[in-house]
Coordinates of C-alpha atoms in Angstrom, one line a residue:
M23 CA -83.3 -37.4 -68.2
L24 CA -80.1 -39.3 -66.7
S25 CA -78.0 -38.7 -69.5
Q26 CA -78.6 -35.2 -69.7
K27 CA -77.9 -34.6 -65.7
Q28 CA -74.6 -36.6 -66.4
A29 CA -73.5 -34.7 -69.1
E30 CA -74.5 -30.8 -67.1
E31 CA -72.7 -32.1 -64.0
A32 CA -69.5 -33.0 -66.2
I33 CA -69.5 -29.8 -68.5
V34 CA -69.4 -27.9 -64.5
A35 CA -66.4 -30.3 -63.5
S36 CA -64.9 -29.1 -66.6
F37 CA -65.2 -25.6 -66.4
N38 CA -64.2 -25.7 -62.3
E39 CA -61.5 -27.3 -63.5
T40 CA -60.2 -26.1 -66.3
E41 CA -60.2 -22.2 -67.0
Q42 CA -57.6 -19.5 -69.7
D43 CA -55.2 -17.7 -68.9
G44 CA -55.5 -14.4 -69.8
N45 CA -52.8 -16.0 -73.0
G46 CA -55.6 -17.5 -74.4
K47 CA -54.0 -21.2 -73.1
E48 CA -56.0 -23.7 -70.0
E49 CA -54.1 -24.5 -67.9
E50 CA -55.5 -28.1 -66.0
G51 CA -56.8 -29.0 -62.3
E52 CA -54.0 -27.9 -59.7
R53 CA -51.4 -25.6 -62.2
A54 CA -53.9 -23.9 -62.5
E55 CA -53.0 -22.0 -59.0
E56 CA -49.0 -20.9 -60.5
P57 CA -48.8 -19.0 -63.5
Q58 CA -46.2 -21.2 -65.9
P59 CA -43.5 -20.4 -66.2
M60 CA -43.7 -20.9 -62.1
F61 CA -40.4 -18.2 -61.0
S62 CA -40.3 -15.9 -64.6
M63 CA -39.4 -12.9 -63.6
K64 CA -42.7 -11.7 -65.9
S65 CA -45.2 -13.9 -64.4
L66 CA -44.5 -13.1 -60.7
L67 CA -44.0 -9.3 -61.4
W68 CA -46.9 -8.9 -64.9
H69 CA -48.9 -11.8 -65.0
G70 CA -51.3 -12.5 -61.8
G71 CA -54.8 -15.1 -62.4
S72 CA -54.4 -16.4 -58.4
V73 CA -57.2 -16.2 -56.1
W74 CA -54.2 -13.5 -53.8
D75 CA -54.3 -11.7 -56.9
A76 CA -57.6 -10.9 -56.6
W77 CA -58.2 -10.5 -53.5
F78 CA -54.5 -7.6 -53.9
S79 CA -56.9 -5.9 -56.3
C80 CA -60.5 -5.8 -53.9
A81 CA -58.0 -4.5 -51.2
S82 CA -56.5 -2.1 -53.5
N83 CA -58.5 -1.2 -55.5
Q84 CA -61.7 -1.1 -52.7
V85 CA -60.2 1.7 -50.5
A86 CA -57.7 4.3 -51.6
Q87 CA -58.5 9.2 -51.8
V88 CA -61.4 7.3 -49.7
L89 CA -59.5 7.1 -46.9
L90 CA -58.6 10.9 -46.6
T91 CA -62.2 11.9 -46.8
L92 CA -63.3 8.9 -44.6
P93 CA -62.5 11.8 -41.5
Y94 CA -64.7 14.2 -43.4
S95 CA -67.5 11.9 -43.4
F96 CA -67.5 11.5 -40.2
S97 CA -67.2 15.5 -38.9
Q98 CA -71.0 15.0 -40.2
L99 CA -71.7 12.1 -39.4
G100 CA -70.5 11.7 -35.4
M101 CA -67.8 8.5 -34.6
L102 CA -71.1 6.8 -34.2
S103 CA -72.8 7.0 -36.6
G104 CA -69.1 7.0 -38.8
V105 CA -68.3 3.7 -37.4
L106 CA -71.7 2.0 -37.3
L107 CA -72.2 3.0 -41.6
Q108 CA -68.7 1.8 -41.9
V109 CA -69.2 -1.8 -40.5
F110 CA -72.9 -2.2 -42.2
Y111 CA -72.2 -1.2 -45.3
G112 CA -68.7 -2.8 -45.4
F113 CA -71.1 -5.9 -45.0
M114 CA -73.6 -5.5 -47.4
G115 CA -70.9 -4.4 -50.3
S116 CA -69.8 -7.6 -49.6
W117 CA -72.8 -8.8 -50.0
T118 CA -73.5 -7.7 -53.2
A119 CA -69.5 -8.7 -54.7
Y120 CA -71.3 -11.9 -53.4
L121 CA -74.0 -12.2 -56.2
I122 CA -72.1 -10.5 -58.8
S123 CA -69.6 -13.0 -58.5
V124 CA -72.7 -16.0 -58.5
L125 CA -74.1 -14.5 -61.7
Y126 CA -70.5 -14.5 -63.1
V127 CA -70.6 -17.5 -62.8
E128 CA -74.1 -19.1 -64.2
Y129 CA -72.9 -16.7 -67.1
R130 CA -70.1 -18.5 -67.7
T131 CA -71.0 -21.6 -67.2
R132 CA -74.6 -21.2 -69.4
K133 CA -71.8 -20.4 -72.4
E134 CA -69.7 -23.4 -71.4
K135 CA -72.5 -25.5 -72.3
E136 CA -73.0 -24.2 -75.6
N137 CA -69.7 -24.1 -76.1
V138 CA -68.5 -20.6 -76.6
S139 CA -65.6 -19.8 -76.2
F140 CA -63.9 -16.6 -74.4
K141 CA -59.9 -16.8 -76.0
N142 CA -59.3 -13.2 -76.0
H143 CA -62.3 -12.0 -74.9
V144 CA -62.9 -10.8 -71.0
I145 CA -66.5 -10.7 -69.7
Q146 CA -67.9 -7.5 -68.5
W147 CA -71.0 -6.8 -66.3
F148 CA -73.2 -5.9 -68.6
E149 CA -72.5 -8.9 -71.1
V150 CA -73.4 -11.0 -68.2
L151 CA -77.0 -8.8 -67.4
D152 CA -77.1 -9.5 -70.6
G153 CA -77.1 -13.2 -70.8
L154 CA -79.0 -14.1 -68.5
L155 CA -81.7 -10.9 -68.4
G156 CA -81.1 -9.9 -71.9
P157 CA -80.5 -6.5 -73.7
Y158 CA -82.9 -3.9 -71.3
W159 CA -80.7 -5.2 -68.5
K160 CA -77.4 -5.0 -70.7
A161 CA -78.8 -1.1 -71.4
I162 CA -79.0 -0.5 -68.0
G163 CA -75.7 -1.8 -66.3
L164 CA -74.0 -0.3 -69.1
A165 CA -75.1 2.7 -68.7
F166 CA -74.6 3.0 -64.8
N167 CA -70.9 0.9 -64.8
C168 CA -70.0 3.2 -67.0
T169 CA -70.8 6.3 -65.9
F170 CA -69.4 5.2 -62.3
L171 CA -66.4 4.3 -63.8
L172 CA -65.4 7.2 -65.3
F173 CA -66.3 9.9 -62.5
G174 CA -64.8 6.7 -60.7
S175 CA -61.4 7.4 -62.6
V176 CA -62.2 12.2 -62.1
I177 CA -62.3 11.3 -58.6
Q178 CA -59.2 10.0 -58.3
L179 CA -57.2 13.4 -60.7
I180 CA -59.3 15.0 -58.3
A181 CA -57.4 13.0 -55.7
C182 CA -53.8 13.6 -57.5
A183 CA -54.5 17.6 -57.6
S184 CA -55.9 18.1 -54.4
N185 CA -53.1 15.9 -52.6
I186 CA -49.3 17.3 -54.4
Y187 CA -51.0 20.5 -53.8
Y188 CA -49.9 19.9 -49.6
I189 CA -46.1 19.3 -50.8
N190 CA -46.0 21.7 -54.0
D191 CA -47.8 24.5 -53.8
R192 CA -46.3 26.5 -56.1
L193 CA -48.5 25.3 -58.5
D194 CA -53.0 25.7 -58.1
K195 CA -54.5 22.7 -58.9
R196 CA -55.9 23.0 -61.7
T197 CA -52.3 23.5 -63.0
W198 CA -51.9 19.5 -61.5
T199 CA -54.8 18.3 -62.8
Y200 CA -53.6 19.3 -66.5
I201 CA -50.6 17.2 -65.6
F202 CA -51.6 14.5 -64.3
G203 CA -53.7 13.8 -66.4
A204 CA -51.4 13.1 -67.9
C205 CA -49.4 10.8 -66.2
C206 CA -52.2 8.5 -65.8
A207 CA -53.6 8.2 -69.4
T208 CA -49.8 6.1 -69.7
T209 CA -52.3 3.3 -68.3
V210 CA -54.0 2.8 -71.8
F211 CA -50.7 0.7 -71.3
I212 CA -51.7 -1.9 -69.3
P213 CA -53.4 -3.9 -71.8
S214 CA -55.9 -5.8 -68.8
F215 CA -56.7 -7.1 -64.8
H216 CA -53.9 -10.0 -64.8
N217 CA -51.5 -7.3 -65.7
Y218 CA -51.8 -5.7 -62.2
R219 CA -50.5 -8.0 -59.9
I220 CA -47.5 -5.9 -58.7
W221 CA -49.7 -2.7 -58.7
S222 CA -52.1 -4.4 -56.7
F223 CA -50.0 -4.9 -54.2
L224 CA -47.9 -1.9 -53.4
G225 CA -50.7 -0.2 -53.8
L226 CA -52.0 -1.9 -50.7
G227 CA -48.9 -1.3 -49.0
M228 CA -49.4 2.2 -49.4
T229 CA -52.9 2.7 -47.9
T230 CA -51.7 0.7 -45.6
Y231 CA -49.0 2.9 -44.8
T232 CA -51.6 6.1 -45.6
A233 CA -53.8 5.2 -43.1
W234 CA -51.4 4.1 -39.8
Y235 CA -50.0 7.7 -40.7
L236 CA -53.3 8.8 -40.0
T237 CA -53.9 7.3 -37.0
V238 CA -49.9 7.7 -35.3
A239 CA -50.0 11.1 -37.1
A240 CA -53.4 12.3 -35.2
L241 CA -52.6 10.8 -31.9
V242 CA -49.6 12.5 -32.0
N243 CA -51.1 16.5 -32.2
G244 CA -53.2 15.0 -29.7
Q245 CA -56.9 17.5 -29.5
V246 CA -56.4 20.8 -30.9
E247 CA -57.8 23.6 -29.0
R248 CA -61.2 23.9 -28.1
V249 CA -61.6 21.1 -30.3
A250 CA -65.7 20.6 -31.1
H251 CA -67.0 16.7 -32.1
S252 CA -70.7 19.0 -33.0
A253 CA -72.5 15.8 -35.5
P254 CA -74.3 15.3 -36.0
T255 CA -75.7 18.7 -36.8
K256 CA -78.0 19.0 -39.8
L257 CA -79.5 16.2 -41.8
V258 CA -77.4 17.5 -45.3
L259 CA -74.2 17.0 -43.7
Y260 CA -75.3 13.8 -42.4
F261 CA -76.2 12.0 -45.2
T262 CA -74.1 13.8 -47.5
G263 CA -71.4 11.5 -45.1
A264 CA -73.3 8.3 -44.8
T265 CA -73.4 8.1 -49.2
N266 CA -69.5 8.6 -48.3
I267 CA -69.4 5.4 -46.5
L268 CA -71.9 3.4 -49.0
Y269 CA -69.6 4.9 -52.2
T270 CA -66.5 4.0 -49.8
F271 CA -67.7 0.5 -49.8
G272 CA -68.6 0.4 -53.5
G273 CA -65.6 -0.4 -55.2
H274 CA -66.4 -3.5 -56.6
A275 CA -67.4 -2.7 -60.3
V276 CA -64.5 -4.6 -61.2
T277 CA -65.3 -7.3 -60.0
V278 CA -66.1 -9.5 -63.5
E279 CA -62.8 -8.1 -64.5
I280 CA -61.2 -9.4 -61.9
M281 CA -63.4 -12.7 -61.2
H282 CA -62.7 -13.0 -65.7
A283 CA -58.8 -12.6 -64.5
M284 CA -58.5 -15.3 -62.3
W285 CA -57.6 -19.3 -63.5
K286 CA -60.2 -20.2 -61.0
P287 CA -63.4 -17.2 -60.4
Q288 CA -65.3 -19.4 -59.3
K289 CA -63.4 -19.6 -55.8
F290 CA -63.7 -15.7 -56.0
K291 CA -67.1 -16.1 -53.5
Y292 CA -65.6 -14.5 -50.1
I293 CA -62.2 -13.3 -51.3
Y294 CA -64.5 -9.2 -51.3
L295 CA -65.5 -10.1 -47.6
V296 CA -61.9 -11.2 -46.6
A297 CA -60.7 -7.2 -48.0
T298 CA -63.5 -5.6 -46.7
L299 CA -62.2 -7.7 -42.9
Y300 CA -58.9 -5.4 -43.7
V301 CA -60.3 -2.4 -44.9
F302 CA -61.3 -2.0 -41.9
T303 CA -58.1 -2.6 -40.1
L304 CA -57.1 0.6 -42.5
T305 CA -60.6 3.1 -42.7
L306 CA -62.2 2.1 -38.7
P307 CA -58.6 3.9 -36.8
S308 CA -57.5 6.4 -39.1
A309 CA -61.1 7.7 -39.3
A310 CA -62.1 7.4 -36.3
A311 CA -58.9 9.7 -34.4
M312 CA -58.9 12.0 -37.6
Y313 CA -62.6 12.8 -36.2
W314 CA -60.6 12.5 -31.8
A315 CA -58.0 15.3 -33.2
F316 CA -60.1 17.8 -35.2
G317 CA -63.7 17.6 -34.7
D318 CA -65.5 19.9 -36.8
Q319 CA -62.5 21.7 -38.0
L320 CA -63.0 18.8 -41.0
L321 CA -66.0 20.3 -41.9
T322 CA -64.3 22.4 -44.8
H323 CA -61.1 19.8 -44.9
S324 CA -62.5 17.1 -47.2
N325 CA -59.2 16.1 -47.4
A326 CA -56.9 14.6 -44.3
F327 CA -53.5 16.0 -45.1
S328 CA -54.7 19.3 -44.9
L329 CA -54.8 19.3 -41.6
L330 CA -51.5 17.5 -40.2
P331 CA -47.5 19.4 -39.8
K332 CA -46.0 19.5 -42.8
T333 CA -43.3 16.5 -41.3
G334 CA -41.3 13.9 -44.1
F335 CA -43.8 11.5 -42.9
R336 CA -47.1 13.0 -44.4
D337 CA -44.7 13.8 -48.1
A338 CA -44.0 10.4 -48.0
A339 CA -47.8 9.1 -47.7
V340 CA -48.8 12.2 -50.1
I341 CA -46.5 10.8 -52.6
L342 CA -47.2 6.9 -51.9
M343 CA -51.2 8.1 -52.7
L344 CA -50.3 9.5 -55.6
I345 CA -48.9 6.7 -56.8
H346 CA -51.7 4.3 -55.6
Q347 CA -54.5 6.6 -57.3
F348 CA -52.2 6.4 -61.0
I349 CA -52.6 2.8 -59.6
T350 CA -56.5 3.2 -59.2
F351 CA -57.3 5.5 -61.5
G352 CA -56.3 2.2 -63.8
F353 CA -58.7 -0.3 -62.0
A354 CA -61.9 2.2 -62.6
C355 CA -60.7 3.1 -66.1
T356 CA -60.2 -0.6 -67.9
P357 CA -63.2 -1.8 -68.0
L358 CA -64.0 1.6 -69.9
Y359 CA -60.6 0.7 -71.7
F360 CA -62.6 -3.0 -73.1
V361 CA -65.8 -1.0 -73.3
W362 CA -64.1 1.2 -76.0
E363 CA -62.7 -1.7 -77.5
K364 CA -65.5 -3.4 -78.5
V365 CA -67.4 -0.3 -80.0
I366 CA -65.0 0.5 -82.4
G367 CA -63.8 -3.4 -82.8
M368 CA -60.2 -4.1 -81.4
H369 CA -61.4 -5.7 -77.8
D370 CA -59.2 -8.8 -80.2
T371 CA -56.7 -7.1 -81.5
K372 CA -52.7 -8.3 -79.7
S373 CA -50.7 -5.1 -80.1
I374 CA -50.9 -3.4 -77.2
F375 CA -49.5 -0.3 -78.3
L376 CA -52.6 -0.1 -81.2
R377 CA -54.9 -0.9 -78.3
A378 CA -53.5 1.9 -76.1
L379 CA -53.6 4.6 -79.1
A380 CA -56.9 2.8 -79.3
R381 CA -58.0 3.9 -76.4
L382 CA -56.9 7.6 -75.6
P383 CA -59.5 9.5 -76.5
V384 CA -61.3 7.4 -73.4
V385 CA -58.8 9.7 -71.5
I386 CA -60.0 13.1 -72.2
P387 CA -63.3 13.2 -70.9
I388 CA -62.3 12.5 -67.8
W389 CA -59.5 14.8 -67.5
F390 CA -61.7 16.9 -69.3
L391 CA -64.3 16.5 -65.5
A392 CA -62.1 16.9 -63.6
I393 CA -61.8 19.9 -63.9
I394 CA -64.9 21.8 -64.1
F395 CA -66.6 19.5 -60.6
P396 CA -62.7 19.7 -58.7
F397 CA -64.9 19.1 -55.3
F398 CA -63.1 16.4 -53.8
G399 CA -65.4 15.9 -50.8
P400 CA -68.5 16.4 -52.1
I401 CA -68.4 14.4 -55.6
N402 CA -67.6 11.3 -53.7
S403 CA -70.5 11.7 -52.1
T404 CA -72.4 12.4 -54.9
V405 CA -71.7 9.5 -56.7
G406 CA -72.0 7.3 -54.2
A407 CA -75.7 8.5 -54.2
L408 CA -76.7 8.6 -57.6
L409 CA -74.1 6.1 -59.7
V410 CA -73.0 3.5 -57.1
S411 CA -76.1 3.3 -55.1
F412 CA -77.5 1.8 -58.3
T413 CA -74.4 0.1 -60.2
V414 CA -73.2 -1.8 -56.2
Y415 CA -76.0 -2.3 -54.6
I416 CA -79.4 -2.2 -56.2
I417 CA -78.9 -3.6 -59.7
P418 CA -76.7 -6.8 -58.6
S419 CA -79.7 -7.5 -56.1
V420 CA -82.4 -8.1 -58.4
A421 CA -80.5 -8.9 -61.2
H422 CA -80.2 -12.0 -58.6
M423 CA -83.9 -11.9 -57.5
L424 CA -84.8 -12.2 -61.5
T425 CA -82.6 -14.7 -62.8
Y426 CA -83.6 -17.3 -60.0
R427 CA -86.6 -16.3 -59.7
K428 CA -88.1 -19.7 -61.6
A429 CA -88.2 -22.9 -59.6
S430 CA -86.2 -24.7 -62.5
A431 CA -82.9 -22.0 -62.4
R432 CA -83.0 -22.0 -58.7
Q433 CA -83.0 -25.8 -59.6
N434 CA -80.2 -26.2 -62.5
A435 CA -78.1 -23.2 -60.5
A436 CA -73.8 -23.1 -60.7
E437 CA -74.1 -22.2 -57.5
K438 CA -76.4 -22.7 -54.3
P439 CA -77.0 -20.8 -51.6
P440 CA -74.6 -20.0 -49.0
F441 CA -73.8 -22.1 -45.7
F442 CA -74.9 -19.4 -44.1
I443 CA -78.3 -18.4 -46.0
P444 CA -79.8 -21.7 -46.4
S445 CA -82.8 -20.9 -48.7
W446 CA -83.7 -18.9 -51.6
T447 CA -86.4 -17.6 -49.5
A448 CA -84.2 -15.9 -46.5
M449 CA -82.3 -14.7 -50.0
Y450 CA -85.0 -13.1 -51.6
V451 CA -85.5 -11.6 -47.7
V452 CA -81.9 -10.2 -47.6
N453 CA -81.7 -8.5 -51.5
A454 CA -85.4 -7.2 -51.0
F455 CA -83.8 -5.4 -48.0
V456 CA -80.8 -4.4 -50.1
V457 CA -82.8 -2.3 -52.4
V458 CA -84.9 -1.4 -50.5
W459 CA -82.1 0.4 -48.5
V460 CA -80.0 1.5 -50.6
L461 CA -82.9 3.3 -52.6
V462 CA -84.9 5.3 -49.5
V463 CA -81.6 6.1 -47.9
G464 CA -79.2 5.9 -50.6
F465 CA -79.8 6.9 -53.2
G466 CA -83.3 9.3 -52.2
L467 CA -82.3 10.8 -48.9
G468 CA -78.6 10.2 -49.8
G469 CA -79.4 11.4 -53.6
W470 CA -80.8 14.7 -52.1
A471 CA -78.3 15.8 -49.5
S472 CA -74.8 15.6 -51.8
M473 CA -76.3 17.4 -54.3
V474 CA -77.2 20.1 -52.3
N475 CA -74.3 20.1 -50.6
F476 CA -72.5 20.0 -54.1
V477 CA -74.3 23.2 -55.1
R478 CA -73.3 24.8 -52.7
Q479 CA -69.9 24.3 -53.2
V480 CA -71.4 25.5 -57.1
D481 CA -72.6 28.6 -55.4
T482 CA -69.2 28.9 -53.6
F483 CA -66.2 28.1 -55.7
G484 CA -67.6 28.7 -59.0
L485 CA -66.9 25.9 -61.9
F486 CA -63.2 25.7 -63.0
A487 CA -62.4 26.4 -60.0
K488 CA -58.1 27.6 -60.4
C489 CA -57.7 26.3 -56.2
Y490 CA -60.8 24.2 -54.1
Q491 CA -59.9 24.6 -50.7
C492 CA -56.7 26.1 -50.6
P493 CA -55.8 28.4 -47.7
K494 CA -55.8 32.1 -48.6
P495 CA -52.9 34.3 -49.7
P496 CA -53.0 36.6 -46.5
V497 CA -53.9 39.9 -46.7
A498 CA -51.2 42.5 -46.5
A499 CA -51.2 45.1 -43.6
P500 CA -51.7 48.7 -45.2
P501 CA -49.1 50.8 -45.4
P502 CA -48.4 53.0 -41.7
Q503 CA -50.3 56.4 -42.4
Q504 CA -46.9 59.4 -42.1
H505 CA -47.6 62.1 -40.2

């Protein structure tokens, strides 16, 4: 018995010290902290797998176009609820991201004991569920994750068209969606999350600039005449705003892929929490300042750019957000590319061009859906209530409880409970709270409110809306009557 235990400990230690990089090469010990060769331009810009790379990926991916809809959510929730729910869902999202990382390490450790090699294979969330809980959970995870990522990509295209319209309104938003759909299709050439190093770094810089531009511009502009802060007024609006914030901090549907791109994925545990703390410095000031300045006007302006005067600073923010949304489109689409490659048997193909060609069919339905449902703010809330609630909050919590429901599983767990929750019972209580809260408030009330609001948008603007929430052209004055 002792020798078996020692063997298992040796395997776990080996997993902790030896990790494969994206090319299937193994690097041992502390040398895995940096890519080899250390100072090559390719490694600097392209090949990332450090803790910092993962942090930049999480922080950059967590807040993109949703930064522009949070003021709209504050106009539905009110200032106090907006701030409290951001903090609450931020920590809840960090907790479930931690659970996902624990389950990944558990799955990886068990497979390492079986001498399974992951060379040229990217582990995904549905495979973790399959290995730990069986094929039914694999099907559930695959369905929710893929649908969420599909609509997450759709939202990025809608946001691109919505933003560029504030710089160039000679083309309507639907035409801009056609154009940016073609631009975003180029993400098929980015092989994996190893290759997002420079993009993640730049993306976070872009959202940082945009967030502080919104904050400063709102304060400099001051409160509009007769500003009103009447929220919350209606339950439908309140829970629509709440689910948009649920969506904001539920951006870790790509957590497993980001972890797998790390040289030492067991170091991921608290990265998402630290990323969330930084994101608070962007979302809280910008949303609060915009709501303070414009109040109820935001109820009919789901994109914060639409209320700010056209200046060089605003145009710079729009352009930076466009670039970042291209990056976030790639983040959301890359796991879908992996799934599609595995379905058609192309995942092990080393040719970038062959893989890119095989990935193109994934982009077409995303493009089409963005043209059908161009509703910028409401679609965020709907996706948050119906998809994020399960994908990011409920499924990881239930999966963790089921994985460690037996005493033997808890005793042999690759990761023990964290220092701040020292018992398995306490972890079960926290997980159960997350499941009940999100099921009732996020999926139940939030789903009802978001669908009501979404249907209203369809009734008002129709499907395939040419220019959603565009200013109406001025009505020409009647010619003077001749006497």
